[in-house]
JSON list of C-alpha atoms and ligand atoms in Angstrom, two decimals:
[
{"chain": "A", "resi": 1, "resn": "UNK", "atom": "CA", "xyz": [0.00, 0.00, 0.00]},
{"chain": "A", "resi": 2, "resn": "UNK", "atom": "CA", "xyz": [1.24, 3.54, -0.86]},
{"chain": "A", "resi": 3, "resn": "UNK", "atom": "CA", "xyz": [1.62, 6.03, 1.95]},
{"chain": "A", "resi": 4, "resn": "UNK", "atom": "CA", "xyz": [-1.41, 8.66, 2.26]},
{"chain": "A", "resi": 5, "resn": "UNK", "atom": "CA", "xyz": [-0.63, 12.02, 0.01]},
{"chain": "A", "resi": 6, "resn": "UNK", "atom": "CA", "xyz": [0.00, 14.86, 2.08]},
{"chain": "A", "resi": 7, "resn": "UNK", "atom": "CA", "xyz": [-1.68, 18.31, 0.60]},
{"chain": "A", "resi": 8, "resn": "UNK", "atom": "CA", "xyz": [-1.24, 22.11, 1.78]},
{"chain": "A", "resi": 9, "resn": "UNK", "atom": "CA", "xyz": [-3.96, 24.11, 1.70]},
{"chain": "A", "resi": 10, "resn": "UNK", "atom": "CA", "xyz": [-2.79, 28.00, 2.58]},
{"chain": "A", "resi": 11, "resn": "UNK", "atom": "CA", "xyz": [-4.91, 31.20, 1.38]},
{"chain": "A", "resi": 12, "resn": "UNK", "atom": "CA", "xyz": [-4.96, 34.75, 3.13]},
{"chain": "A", "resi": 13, "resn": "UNK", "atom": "CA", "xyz": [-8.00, 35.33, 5.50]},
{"chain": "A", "resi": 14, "resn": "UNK", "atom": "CA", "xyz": [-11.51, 36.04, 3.48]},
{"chain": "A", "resi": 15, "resn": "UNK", "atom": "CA", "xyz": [-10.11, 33.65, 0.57]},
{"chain": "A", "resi": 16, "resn": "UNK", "atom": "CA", "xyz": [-12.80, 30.96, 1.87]},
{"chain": "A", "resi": 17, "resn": "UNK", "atom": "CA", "xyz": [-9.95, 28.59, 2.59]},
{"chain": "A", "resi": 18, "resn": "UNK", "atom": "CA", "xyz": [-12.44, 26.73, 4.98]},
{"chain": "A", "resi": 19, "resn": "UNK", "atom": "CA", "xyz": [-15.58, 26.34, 3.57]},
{"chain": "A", "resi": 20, "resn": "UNK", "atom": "CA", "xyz": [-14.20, 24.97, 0.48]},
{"chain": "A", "resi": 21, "resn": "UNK", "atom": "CA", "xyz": [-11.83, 22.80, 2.60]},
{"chain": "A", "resi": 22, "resn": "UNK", "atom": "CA", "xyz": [-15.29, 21.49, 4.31]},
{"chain": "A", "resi": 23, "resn": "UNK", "atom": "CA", "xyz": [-16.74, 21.01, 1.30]},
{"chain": "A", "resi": 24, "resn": "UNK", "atom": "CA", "xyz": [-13.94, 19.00, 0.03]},
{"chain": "A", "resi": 25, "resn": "UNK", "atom": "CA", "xyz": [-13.84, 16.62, 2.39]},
{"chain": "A", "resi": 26, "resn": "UNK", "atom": "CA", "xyz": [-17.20, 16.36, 2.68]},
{"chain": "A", "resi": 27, "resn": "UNK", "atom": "CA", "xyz": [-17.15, 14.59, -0.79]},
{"chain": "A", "resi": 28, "resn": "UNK", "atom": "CA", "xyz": [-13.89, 12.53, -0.56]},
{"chain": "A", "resi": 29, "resn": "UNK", "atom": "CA", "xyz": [-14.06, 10.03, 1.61]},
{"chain": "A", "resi": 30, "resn": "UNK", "atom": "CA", "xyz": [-10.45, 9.56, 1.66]},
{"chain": "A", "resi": 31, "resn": "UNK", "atom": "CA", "xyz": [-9.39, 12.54, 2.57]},
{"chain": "A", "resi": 32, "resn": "UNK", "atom": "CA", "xyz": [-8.99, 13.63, 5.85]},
{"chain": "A", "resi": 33, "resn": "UNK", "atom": "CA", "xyz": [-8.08, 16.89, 7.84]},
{"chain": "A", "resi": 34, "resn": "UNK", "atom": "CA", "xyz": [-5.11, 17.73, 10.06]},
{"chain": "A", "resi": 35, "resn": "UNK", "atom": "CA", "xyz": [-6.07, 19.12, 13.90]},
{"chain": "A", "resi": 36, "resn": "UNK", "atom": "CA", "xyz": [-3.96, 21.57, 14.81]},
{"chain": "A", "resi": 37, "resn": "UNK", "atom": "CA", "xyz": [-2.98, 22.68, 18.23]},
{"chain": "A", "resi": 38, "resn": "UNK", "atom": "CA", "xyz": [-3.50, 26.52, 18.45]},
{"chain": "A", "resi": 39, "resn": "UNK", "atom": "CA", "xyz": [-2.96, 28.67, 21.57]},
{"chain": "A", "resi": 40, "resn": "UNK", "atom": "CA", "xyz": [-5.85, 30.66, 20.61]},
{"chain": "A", "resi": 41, "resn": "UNK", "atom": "CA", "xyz": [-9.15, 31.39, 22.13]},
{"chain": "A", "resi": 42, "resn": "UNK", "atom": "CA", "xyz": [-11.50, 29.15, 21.52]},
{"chain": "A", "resi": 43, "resn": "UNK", "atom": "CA", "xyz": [-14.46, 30.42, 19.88]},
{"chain": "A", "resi": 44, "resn": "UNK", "atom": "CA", "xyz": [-18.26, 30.15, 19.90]},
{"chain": "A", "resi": 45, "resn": "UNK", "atom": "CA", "xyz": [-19.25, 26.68, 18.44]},
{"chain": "A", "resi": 46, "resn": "UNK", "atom": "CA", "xyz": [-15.53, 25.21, 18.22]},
{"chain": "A", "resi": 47, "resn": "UNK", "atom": "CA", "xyz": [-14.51, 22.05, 19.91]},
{"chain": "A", "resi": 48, "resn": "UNK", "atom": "CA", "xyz": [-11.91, 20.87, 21.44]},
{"chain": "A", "resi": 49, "resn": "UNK", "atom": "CA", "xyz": [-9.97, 18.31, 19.35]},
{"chain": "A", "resi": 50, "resn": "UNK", "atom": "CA", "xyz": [-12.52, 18.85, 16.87]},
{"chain": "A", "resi": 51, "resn": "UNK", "atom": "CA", "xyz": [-11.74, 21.93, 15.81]},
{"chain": "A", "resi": 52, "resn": "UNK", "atom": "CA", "xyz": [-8.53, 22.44, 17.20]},
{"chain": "A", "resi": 53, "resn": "UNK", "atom": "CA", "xyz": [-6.17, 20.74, 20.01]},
{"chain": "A", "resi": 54, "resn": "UNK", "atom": "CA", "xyz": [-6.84, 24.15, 22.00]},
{"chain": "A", "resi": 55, "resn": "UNK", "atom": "CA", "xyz": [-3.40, 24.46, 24.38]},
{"chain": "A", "resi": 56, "resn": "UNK", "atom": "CA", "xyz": [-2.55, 26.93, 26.71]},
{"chain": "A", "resi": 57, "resn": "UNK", "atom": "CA", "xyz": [1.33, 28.68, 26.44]},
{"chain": "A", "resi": 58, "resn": "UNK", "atom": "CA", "xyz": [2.98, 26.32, 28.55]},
{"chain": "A", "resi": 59, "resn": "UNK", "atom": "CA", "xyz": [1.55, 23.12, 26.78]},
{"chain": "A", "resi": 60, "resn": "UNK", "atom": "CA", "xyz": [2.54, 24.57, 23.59]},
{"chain": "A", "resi": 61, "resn": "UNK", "atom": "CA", "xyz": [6.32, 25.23, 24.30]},
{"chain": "A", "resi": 62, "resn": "UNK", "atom": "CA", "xyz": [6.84, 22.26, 25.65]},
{"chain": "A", "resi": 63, "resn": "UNK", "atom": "CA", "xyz": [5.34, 20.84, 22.79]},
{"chain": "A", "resi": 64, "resn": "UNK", "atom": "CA", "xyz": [7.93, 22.45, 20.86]},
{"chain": "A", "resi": 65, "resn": "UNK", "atom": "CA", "xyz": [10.70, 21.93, 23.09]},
{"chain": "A", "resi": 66, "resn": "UNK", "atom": "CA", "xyz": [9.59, 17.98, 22.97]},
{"chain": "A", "resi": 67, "resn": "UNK", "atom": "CA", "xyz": [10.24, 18.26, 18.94]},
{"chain": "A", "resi": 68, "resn": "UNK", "atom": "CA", "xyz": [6.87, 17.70, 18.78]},
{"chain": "A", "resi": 69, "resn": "UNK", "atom": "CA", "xyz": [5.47, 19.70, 15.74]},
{"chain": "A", "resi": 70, "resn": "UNK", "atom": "CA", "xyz": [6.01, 19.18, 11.77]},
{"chain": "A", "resi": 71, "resn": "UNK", "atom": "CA", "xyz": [5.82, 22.83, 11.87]},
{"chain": "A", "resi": 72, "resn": "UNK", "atom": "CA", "xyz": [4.45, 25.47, 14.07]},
{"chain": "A", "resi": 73, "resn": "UNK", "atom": "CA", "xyz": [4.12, 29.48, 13.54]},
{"chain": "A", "resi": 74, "resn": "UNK", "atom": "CA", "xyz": [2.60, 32.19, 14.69]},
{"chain": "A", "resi": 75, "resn": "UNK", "atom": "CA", "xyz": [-0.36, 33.96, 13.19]},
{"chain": "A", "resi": 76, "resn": "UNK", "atom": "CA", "xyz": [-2.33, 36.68, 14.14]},
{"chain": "A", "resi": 77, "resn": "UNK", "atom": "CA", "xyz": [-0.33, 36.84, 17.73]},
{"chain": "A", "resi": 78, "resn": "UNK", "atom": "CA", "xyz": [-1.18, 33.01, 18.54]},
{"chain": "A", "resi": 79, "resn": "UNK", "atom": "CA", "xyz": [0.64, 30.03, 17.93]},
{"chain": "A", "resi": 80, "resn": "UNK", "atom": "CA", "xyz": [-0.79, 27.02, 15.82]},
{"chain": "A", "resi": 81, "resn": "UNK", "atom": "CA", "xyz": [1.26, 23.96, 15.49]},
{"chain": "A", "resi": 82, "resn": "UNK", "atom": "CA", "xyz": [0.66, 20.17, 13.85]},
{"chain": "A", "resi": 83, "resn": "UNK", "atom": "CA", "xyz": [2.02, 17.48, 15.65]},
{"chain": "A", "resi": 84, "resn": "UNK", "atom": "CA", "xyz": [4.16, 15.28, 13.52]},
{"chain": "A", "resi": 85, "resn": "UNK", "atom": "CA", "xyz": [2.84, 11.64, 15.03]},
{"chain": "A", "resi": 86, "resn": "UNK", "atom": "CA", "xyz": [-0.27, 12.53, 13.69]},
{"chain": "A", "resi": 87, "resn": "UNK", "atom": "CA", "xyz": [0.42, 13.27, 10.09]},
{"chain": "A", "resi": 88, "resn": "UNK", "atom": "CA", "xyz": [2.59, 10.36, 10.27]},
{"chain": "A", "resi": 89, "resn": "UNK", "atom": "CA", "xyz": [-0.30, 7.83, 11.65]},
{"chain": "A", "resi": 90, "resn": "UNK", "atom": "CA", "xyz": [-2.30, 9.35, 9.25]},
{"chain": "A", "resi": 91, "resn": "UNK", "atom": "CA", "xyz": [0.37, 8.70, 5.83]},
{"chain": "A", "resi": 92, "resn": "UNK", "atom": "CA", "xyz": [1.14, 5.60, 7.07]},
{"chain": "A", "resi": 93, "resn": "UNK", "atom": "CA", "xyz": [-2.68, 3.94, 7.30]},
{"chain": "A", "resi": 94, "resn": "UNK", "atom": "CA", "xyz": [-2.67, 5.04, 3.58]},
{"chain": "A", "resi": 95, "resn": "UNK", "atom": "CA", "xyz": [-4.86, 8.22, 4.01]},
{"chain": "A", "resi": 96, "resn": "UNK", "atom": "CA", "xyz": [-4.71, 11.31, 1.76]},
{"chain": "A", "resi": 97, "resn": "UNK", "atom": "CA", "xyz": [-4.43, 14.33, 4.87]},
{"chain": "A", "resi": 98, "resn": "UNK", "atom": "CA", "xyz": [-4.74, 18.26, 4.37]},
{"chain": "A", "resi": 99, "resn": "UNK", "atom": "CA", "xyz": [-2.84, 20.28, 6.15]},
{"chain": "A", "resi": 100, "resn": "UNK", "atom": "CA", "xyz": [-4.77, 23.66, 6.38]},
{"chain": "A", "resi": 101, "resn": "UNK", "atom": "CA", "xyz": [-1.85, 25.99, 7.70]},
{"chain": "A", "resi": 102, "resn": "UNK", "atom": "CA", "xyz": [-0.08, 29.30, 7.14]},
{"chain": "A", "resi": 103, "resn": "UNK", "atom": "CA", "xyz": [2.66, 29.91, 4.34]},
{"chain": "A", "resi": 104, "resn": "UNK", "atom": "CA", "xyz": [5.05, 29.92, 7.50]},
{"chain": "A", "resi": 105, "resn": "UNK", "atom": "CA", "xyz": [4.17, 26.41, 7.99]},
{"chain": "A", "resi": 106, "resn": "UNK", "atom": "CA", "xyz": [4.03, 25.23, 4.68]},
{"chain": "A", "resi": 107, "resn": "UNK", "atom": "CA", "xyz": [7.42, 26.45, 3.96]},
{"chain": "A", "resi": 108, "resn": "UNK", "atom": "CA", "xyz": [8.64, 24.17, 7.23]},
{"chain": "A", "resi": 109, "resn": "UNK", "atom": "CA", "xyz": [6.84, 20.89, 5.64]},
{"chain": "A", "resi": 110, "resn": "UNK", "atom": "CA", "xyz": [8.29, 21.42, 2.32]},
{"chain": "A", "resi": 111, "resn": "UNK", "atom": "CA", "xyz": [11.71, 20.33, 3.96]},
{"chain": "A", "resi": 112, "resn": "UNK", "atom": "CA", "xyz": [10.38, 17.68, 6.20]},
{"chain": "A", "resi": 113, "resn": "UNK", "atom": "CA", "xyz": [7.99, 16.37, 3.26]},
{"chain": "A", "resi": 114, "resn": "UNK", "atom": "CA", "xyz": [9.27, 17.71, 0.00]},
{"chain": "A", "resi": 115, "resn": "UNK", "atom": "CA", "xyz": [6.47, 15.40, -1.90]},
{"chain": "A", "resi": 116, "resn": "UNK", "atom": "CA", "xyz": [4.00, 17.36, -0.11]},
{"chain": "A", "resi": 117, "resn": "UNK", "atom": "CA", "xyz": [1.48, 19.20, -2.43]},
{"chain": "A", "resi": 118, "resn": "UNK", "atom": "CA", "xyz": [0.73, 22.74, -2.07]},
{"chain": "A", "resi": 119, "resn": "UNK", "atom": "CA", "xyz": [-2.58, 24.67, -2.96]},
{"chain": "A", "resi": 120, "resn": "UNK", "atom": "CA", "xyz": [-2.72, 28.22, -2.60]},
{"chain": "A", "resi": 121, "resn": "UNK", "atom": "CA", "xyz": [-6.58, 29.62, -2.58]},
{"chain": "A", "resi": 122, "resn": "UNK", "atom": "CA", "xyz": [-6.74, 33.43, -4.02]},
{"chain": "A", "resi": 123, "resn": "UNK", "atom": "CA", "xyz": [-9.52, 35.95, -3.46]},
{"chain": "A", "resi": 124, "resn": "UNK", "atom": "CA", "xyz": [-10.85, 37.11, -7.12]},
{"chain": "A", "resi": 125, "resn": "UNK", "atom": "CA", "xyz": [-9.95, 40.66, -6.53]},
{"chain": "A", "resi": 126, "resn": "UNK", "atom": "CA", "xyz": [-8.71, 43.08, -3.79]},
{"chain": "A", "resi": 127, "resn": "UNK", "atom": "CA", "xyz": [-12.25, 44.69, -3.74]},
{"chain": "A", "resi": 128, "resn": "UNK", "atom": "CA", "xyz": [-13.84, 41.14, -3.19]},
{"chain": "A", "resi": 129, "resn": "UNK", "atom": "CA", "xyz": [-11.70, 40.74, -0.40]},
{"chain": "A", "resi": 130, "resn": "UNK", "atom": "CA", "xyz": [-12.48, 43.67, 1.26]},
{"chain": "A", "resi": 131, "resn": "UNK", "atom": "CA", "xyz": [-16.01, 43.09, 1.27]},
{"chain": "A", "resi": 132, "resn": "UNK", "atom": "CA", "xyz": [-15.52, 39.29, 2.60]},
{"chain": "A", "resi": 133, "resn": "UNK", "atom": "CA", "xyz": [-13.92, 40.72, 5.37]},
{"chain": "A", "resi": 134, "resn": "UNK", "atom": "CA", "xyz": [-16.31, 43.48, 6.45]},
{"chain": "A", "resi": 135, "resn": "UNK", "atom": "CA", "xyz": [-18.70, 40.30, 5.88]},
{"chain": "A", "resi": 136, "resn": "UNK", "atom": "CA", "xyz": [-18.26, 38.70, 8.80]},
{"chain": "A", "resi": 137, "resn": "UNK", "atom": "CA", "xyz": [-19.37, 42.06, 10.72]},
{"chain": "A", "resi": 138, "resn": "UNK", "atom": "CA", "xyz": [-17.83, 40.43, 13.84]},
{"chain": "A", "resi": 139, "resn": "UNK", "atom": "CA", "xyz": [-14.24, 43.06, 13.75]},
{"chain": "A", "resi": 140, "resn": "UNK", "atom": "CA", "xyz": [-13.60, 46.61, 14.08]},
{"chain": "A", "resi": 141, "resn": "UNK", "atom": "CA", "xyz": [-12.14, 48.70, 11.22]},
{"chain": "A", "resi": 142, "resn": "UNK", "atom": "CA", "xyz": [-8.62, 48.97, 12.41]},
{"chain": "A", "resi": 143, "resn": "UNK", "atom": "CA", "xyz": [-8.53, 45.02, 12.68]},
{"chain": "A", "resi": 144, "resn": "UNK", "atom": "CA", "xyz": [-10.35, 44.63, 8.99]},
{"chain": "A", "resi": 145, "resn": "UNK", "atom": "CA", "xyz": [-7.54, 47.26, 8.08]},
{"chain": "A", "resi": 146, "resn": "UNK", "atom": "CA", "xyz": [-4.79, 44.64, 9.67]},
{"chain": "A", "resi": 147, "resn": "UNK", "atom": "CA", "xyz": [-6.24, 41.88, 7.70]},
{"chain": "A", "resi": 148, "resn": "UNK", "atom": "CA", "xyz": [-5.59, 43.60, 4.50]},
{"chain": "A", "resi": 149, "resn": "UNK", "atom": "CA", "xyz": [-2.29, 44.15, 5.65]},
{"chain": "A", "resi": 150, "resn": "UNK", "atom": "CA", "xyz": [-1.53, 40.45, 6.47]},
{"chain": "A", "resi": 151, "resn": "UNK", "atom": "CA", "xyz": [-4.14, 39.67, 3.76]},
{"chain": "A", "resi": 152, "resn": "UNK", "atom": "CA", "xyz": [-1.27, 41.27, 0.90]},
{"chain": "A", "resi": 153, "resn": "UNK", "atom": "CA", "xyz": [1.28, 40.03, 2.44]},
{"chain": "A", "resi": 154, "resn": "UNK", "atom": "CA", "xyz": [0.02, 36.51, 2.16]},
{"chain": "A", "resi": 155, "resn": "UNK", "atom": "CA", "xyz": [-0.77, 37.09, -0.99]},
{"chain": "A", "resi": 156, "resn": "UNK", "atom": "CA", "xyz": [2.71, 37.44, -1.99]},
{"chain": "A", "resi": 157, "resn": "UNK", "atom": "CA", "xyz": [3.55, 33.93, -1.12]},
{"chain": "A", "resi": 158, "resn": "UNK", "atom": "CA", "xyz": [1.59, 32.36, -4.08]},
{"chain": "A", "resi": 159, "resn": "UNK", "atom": "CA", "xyz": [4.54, 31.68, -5.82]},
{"chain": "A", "resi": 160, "resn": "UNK", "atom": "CA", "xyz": [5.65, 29.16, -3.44]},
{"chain": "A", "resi": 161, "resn": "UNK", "atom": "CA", "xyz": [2.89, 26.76, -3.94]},
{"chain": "A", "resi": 162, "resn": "UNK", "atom": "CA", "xyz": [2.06, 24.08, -7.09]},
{"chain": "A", "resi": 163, "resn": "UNK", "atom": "CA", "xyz": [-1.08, 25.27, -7.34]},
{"chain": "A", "resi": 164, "resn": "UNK", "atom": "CA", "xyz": [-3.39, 28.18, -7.23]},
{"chain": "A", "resi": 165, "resn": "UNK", "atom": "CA", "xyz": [-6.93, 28.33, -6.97]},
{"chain": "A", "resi": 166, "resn": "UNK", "atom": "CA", "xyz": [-8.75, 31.86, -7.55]},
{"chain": "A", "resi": 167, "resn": "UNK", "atom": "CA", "xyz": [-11.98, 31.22, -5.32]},
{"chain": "A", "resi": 168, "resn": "UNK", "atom": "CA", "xyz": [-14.51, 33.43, -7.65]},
{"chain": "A", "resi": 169, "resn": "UNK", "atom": "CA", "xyz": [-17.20, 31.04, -7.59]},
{"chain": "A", "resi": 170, "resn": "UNK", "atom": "CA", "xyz": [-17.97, 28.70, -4.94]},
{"chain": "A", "resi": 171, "resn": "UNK", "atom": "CA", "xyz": [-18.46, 25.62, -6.98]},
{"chain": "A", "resi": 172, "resn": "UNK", "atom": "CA", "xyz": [-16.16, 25.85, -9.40]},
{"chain": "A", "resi": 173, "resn": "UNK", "atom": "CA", "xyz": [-13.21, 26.41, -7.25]},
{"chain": "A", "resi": 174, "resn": "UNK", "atom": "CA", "xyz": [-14.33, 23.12, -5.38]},
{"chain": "A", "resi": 175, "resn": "UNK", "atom": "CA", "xyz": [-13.95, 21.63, -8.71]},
{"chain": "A", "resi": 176, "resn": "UNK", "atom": "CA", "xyz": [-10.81, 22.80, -9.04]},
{"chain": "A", "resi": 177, "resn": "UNK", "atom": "CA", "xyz": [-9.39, 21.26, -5.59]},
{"chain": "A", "resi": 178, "resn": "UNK", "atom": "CA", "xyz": [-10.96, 17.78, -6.39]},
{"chain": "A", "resi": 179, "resn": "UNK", "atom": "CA", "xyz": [-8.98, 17.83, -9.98]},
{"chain": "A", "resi": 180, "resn": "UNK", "atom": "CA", "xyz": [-5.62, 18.89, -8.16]},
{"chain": "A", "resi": 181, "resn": "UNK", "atom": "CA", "xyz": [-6.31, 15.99, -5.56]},
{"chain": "A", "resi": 182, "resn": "UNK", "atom": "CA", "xyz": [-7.54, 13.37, -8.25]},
{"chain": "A", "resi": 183, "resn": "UNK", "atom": "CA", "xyz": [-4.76, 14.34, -10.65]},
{"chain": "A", "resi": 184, "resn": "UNK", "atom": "CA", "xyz": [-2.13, 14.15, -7.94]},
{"chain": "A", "resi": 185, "resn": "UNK", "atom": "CA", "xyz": [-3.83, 10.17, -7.18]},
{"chain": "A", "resi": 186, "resn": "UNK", "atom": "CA", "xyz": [-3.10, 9.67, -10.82]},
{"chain": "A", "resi": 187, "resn": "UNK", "atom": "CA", "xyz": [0.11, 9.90, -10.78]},
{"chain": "A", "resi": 188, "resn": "UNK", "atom": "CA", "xyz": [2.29, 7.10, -12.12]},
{"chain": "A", "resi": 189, "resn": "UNK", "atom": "CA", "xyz": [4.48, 6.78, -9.50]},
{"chain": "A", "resi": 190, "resn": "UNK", "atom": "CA", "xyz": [1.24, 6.31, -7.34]},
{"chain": "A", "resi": 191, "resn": "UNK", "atom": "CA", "xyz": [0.18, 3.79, -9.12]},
{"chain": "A", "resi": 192, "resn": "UNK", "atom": "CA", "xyz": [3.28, 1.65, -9.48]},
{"chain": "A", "resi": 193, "resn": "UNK", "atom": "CA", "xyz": [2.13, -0.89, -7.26]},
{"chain": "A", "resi": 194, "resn": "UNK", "atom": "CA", "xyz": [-0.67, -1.66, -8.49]},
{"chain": "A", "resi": 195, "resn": "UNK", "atom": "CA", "xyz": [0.32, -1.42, -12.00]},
{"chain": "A", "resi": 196, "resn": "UNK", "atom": "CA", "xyz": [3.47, -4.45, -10.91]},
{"chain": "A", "resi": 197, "resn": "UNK", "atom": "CA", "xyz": [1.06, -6.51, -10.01]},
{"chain": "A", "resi": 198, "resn": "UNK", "atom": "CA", "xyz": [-0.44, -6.08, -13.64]},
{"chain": "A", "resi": 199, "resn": "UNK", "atom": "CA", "xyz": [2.41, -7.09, -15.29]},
{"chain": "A", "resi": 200, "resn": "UNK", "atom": "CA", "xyz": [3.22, -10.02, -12.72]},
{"chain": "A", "resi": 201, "resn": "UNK", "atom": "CA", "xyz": [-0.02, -11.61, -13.49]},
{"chain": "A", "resi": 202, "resn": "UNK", "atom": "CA", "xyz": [0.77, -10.85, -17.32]},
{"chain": "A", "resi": 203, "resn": "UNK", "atom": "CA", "xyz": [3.74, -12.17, -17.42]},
{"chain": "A", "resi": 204, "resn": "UNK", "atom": "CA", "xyz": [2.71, -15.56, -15.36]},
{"chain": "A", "resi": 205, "resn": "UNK", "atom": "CA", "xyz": [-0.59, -15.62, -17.95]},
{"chain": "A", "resi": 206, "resn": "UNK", "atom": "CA", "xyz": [1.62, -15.45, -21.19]},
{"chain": "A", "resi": 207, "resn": "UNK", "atom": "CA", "xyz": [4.84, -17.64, -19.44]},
{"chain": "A", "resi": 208, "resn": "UNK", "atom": "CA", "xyz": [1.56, -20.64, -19.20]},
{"chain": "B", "resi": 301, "resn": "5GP", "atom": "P1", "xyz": [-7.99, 30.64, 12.68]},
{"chain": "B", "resi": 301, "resn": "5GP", "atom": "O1", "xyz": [-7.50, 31.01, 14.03]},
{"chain": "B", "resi": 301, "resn": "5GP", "atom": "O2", "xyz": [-8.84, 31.72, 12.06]},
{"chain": "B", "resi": 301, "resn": "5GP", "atom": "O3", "xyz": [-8.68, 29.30, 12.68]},
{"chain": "B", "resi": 301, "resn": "5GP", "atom": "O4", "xyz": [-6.72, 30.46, 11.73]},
{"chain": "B", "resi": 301, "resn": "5GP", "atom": "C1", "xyz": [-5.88, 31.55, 11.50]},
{"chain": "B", "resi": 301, "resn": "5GP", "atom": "C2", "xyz": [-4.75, 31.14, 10.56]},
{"chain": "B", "resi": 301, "resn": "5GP", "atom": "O5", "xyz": [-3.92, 30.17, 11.17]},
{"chain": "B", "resi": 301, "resn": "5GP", "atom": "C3", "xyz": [-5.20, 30.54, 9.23]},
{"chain": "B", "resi": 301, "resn": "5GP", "atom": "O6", "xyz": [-4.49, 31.18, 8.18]},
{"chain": "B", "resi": 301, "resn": "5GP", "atom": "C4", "xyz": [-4.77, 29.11, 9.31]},
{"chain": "B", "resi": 301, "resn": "5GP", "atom": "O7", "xyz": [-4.42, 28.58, 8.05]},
{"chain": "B", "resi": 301, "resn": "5GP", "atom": "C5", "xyz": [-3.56, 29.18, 10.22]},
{"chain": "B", "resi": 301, "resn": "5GP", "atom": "N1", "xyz": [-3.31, 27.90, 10.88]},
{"chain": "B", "resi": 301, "resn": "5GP", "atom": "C6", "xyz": [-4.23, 27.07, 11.44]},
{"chain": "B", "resi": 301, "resn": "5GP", "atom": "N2", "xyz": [-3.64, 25.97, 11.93]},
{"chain": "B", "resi": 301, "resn": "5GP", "atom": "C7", "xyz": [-2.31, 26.10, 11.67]},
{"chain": "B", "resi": 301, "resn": "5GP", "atom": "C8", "xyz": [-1.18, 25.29, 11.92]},
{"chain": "B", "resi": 301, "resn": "5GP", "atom": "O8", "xyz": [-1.24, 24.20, 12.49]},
{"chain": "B", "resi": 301, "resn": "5GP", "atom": "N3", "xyz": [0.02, 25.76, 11.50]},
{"chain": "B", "resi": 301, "resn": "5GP", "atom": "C9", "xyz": [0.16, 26.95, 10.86]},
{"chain": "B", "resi": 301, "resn": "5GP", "atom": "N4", "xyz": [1.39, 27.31, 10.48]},
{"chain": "B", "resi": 301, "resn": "5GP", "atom": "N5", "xyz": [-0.88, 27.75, 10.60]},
{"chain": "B", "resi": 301, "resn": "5GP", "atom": "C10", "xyz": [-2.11, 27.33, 11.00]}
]
């Protein structure tokens, strides 16, 4: 059996990195997604190893100083983190995992996993952004004013990743992750396996 596929999802906040992720996995049985451990506060509706693996500051650096993360960063003032046992449980049962993290992070699991696939997930336009994150009517102007900030300067990691997905329309960039994922399955050196045992029983067929 082939080890899972590990994929990166990154995208600047208001890109509707989540939903889509949601969505994804909601029609791929064999994919699964990563739960980090965040320092963060929880918030309304969010559970506990569900969500996230919510630690407090001390739990965190000594999960850090124990080696314990693939990669960890901080974002927004709060640490997140994914702990490397479980992406390797995960790869190992044969499981395709997403690993929905910063560009900080993604950079870090390029040189642990450098067969790791990255998807970055763009906002159609600057304006479109803006108006996702007044959306949410839950911030303040100075912190929607941050978020474009950190929102650009996101942005400007695109060229890092093997793909990029420009989330216009709901649908169609779904589409678009499920074709990156299937292609990615398609690969021949995914398939070798099975495709040895092809020509084994060929070979014993025509040798008869
Ligand atoms: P939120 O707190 O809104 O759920 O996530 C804020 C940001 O943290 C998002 O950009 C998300 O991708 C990033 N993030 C979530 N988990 C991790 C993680 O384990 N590692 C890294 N590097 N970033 C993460």
């Amino acid at each position: 059996m082939n080890d899972g596929l590990l994929f990166i999802i990154s995208a600047p906040s208001g890109a509707g990195k989540t939903s889509l992720i949601k969505a994804l996995i909601n029609r791929d049985a064999s994919l699964s997604l990563s739960i980090s451990c965040t320092t963060r506060q929880q918030r309304e509706g969010e559970i506990d190893g569900v969500h996230y693996h919510f630690l407090d500051q001390t739990a965190f650096a000594q999960a850090v100083t124990a080696d314990a993360f693939l990669e960890h960063a901080e974002v927004f003032g709060n640490h997140y983190g994914t702990r490397e046992a479980d992406v390797r449980t995960c790869l190992f049962a044969g499981r395709d995992l997403i690993l929905e993290i910063d560009w900080q992070g993604a950079q870090q699991v390029r040189v642990r996993f450098p067969a790791a696939i990255s998807i970055f997930i763009v906002p159609p336009s600057i304006a479109e952004l803006e108006r996702r994150l007044n959306g949410r009517g839950t911030d303040n102007a100075a912190i929607i004013a941050g978020r474009m900030a950190q929102a650009y300067s996101e942005l400007t990691h695109y060229v890092e990743y093997d793909y990029v997905v420009i989330n216009d329309e709901f649908d169609a960039a779904l589409n678009a992750l499920t074709a990156i994922v299937n292609a990615e399955r398609l690969r021949l050196a995914r398939q070798q396996f099975h495709l040895n045992n092809l020509f084994t029983h060929l070979n014993s067929v025509i040798e008869e």
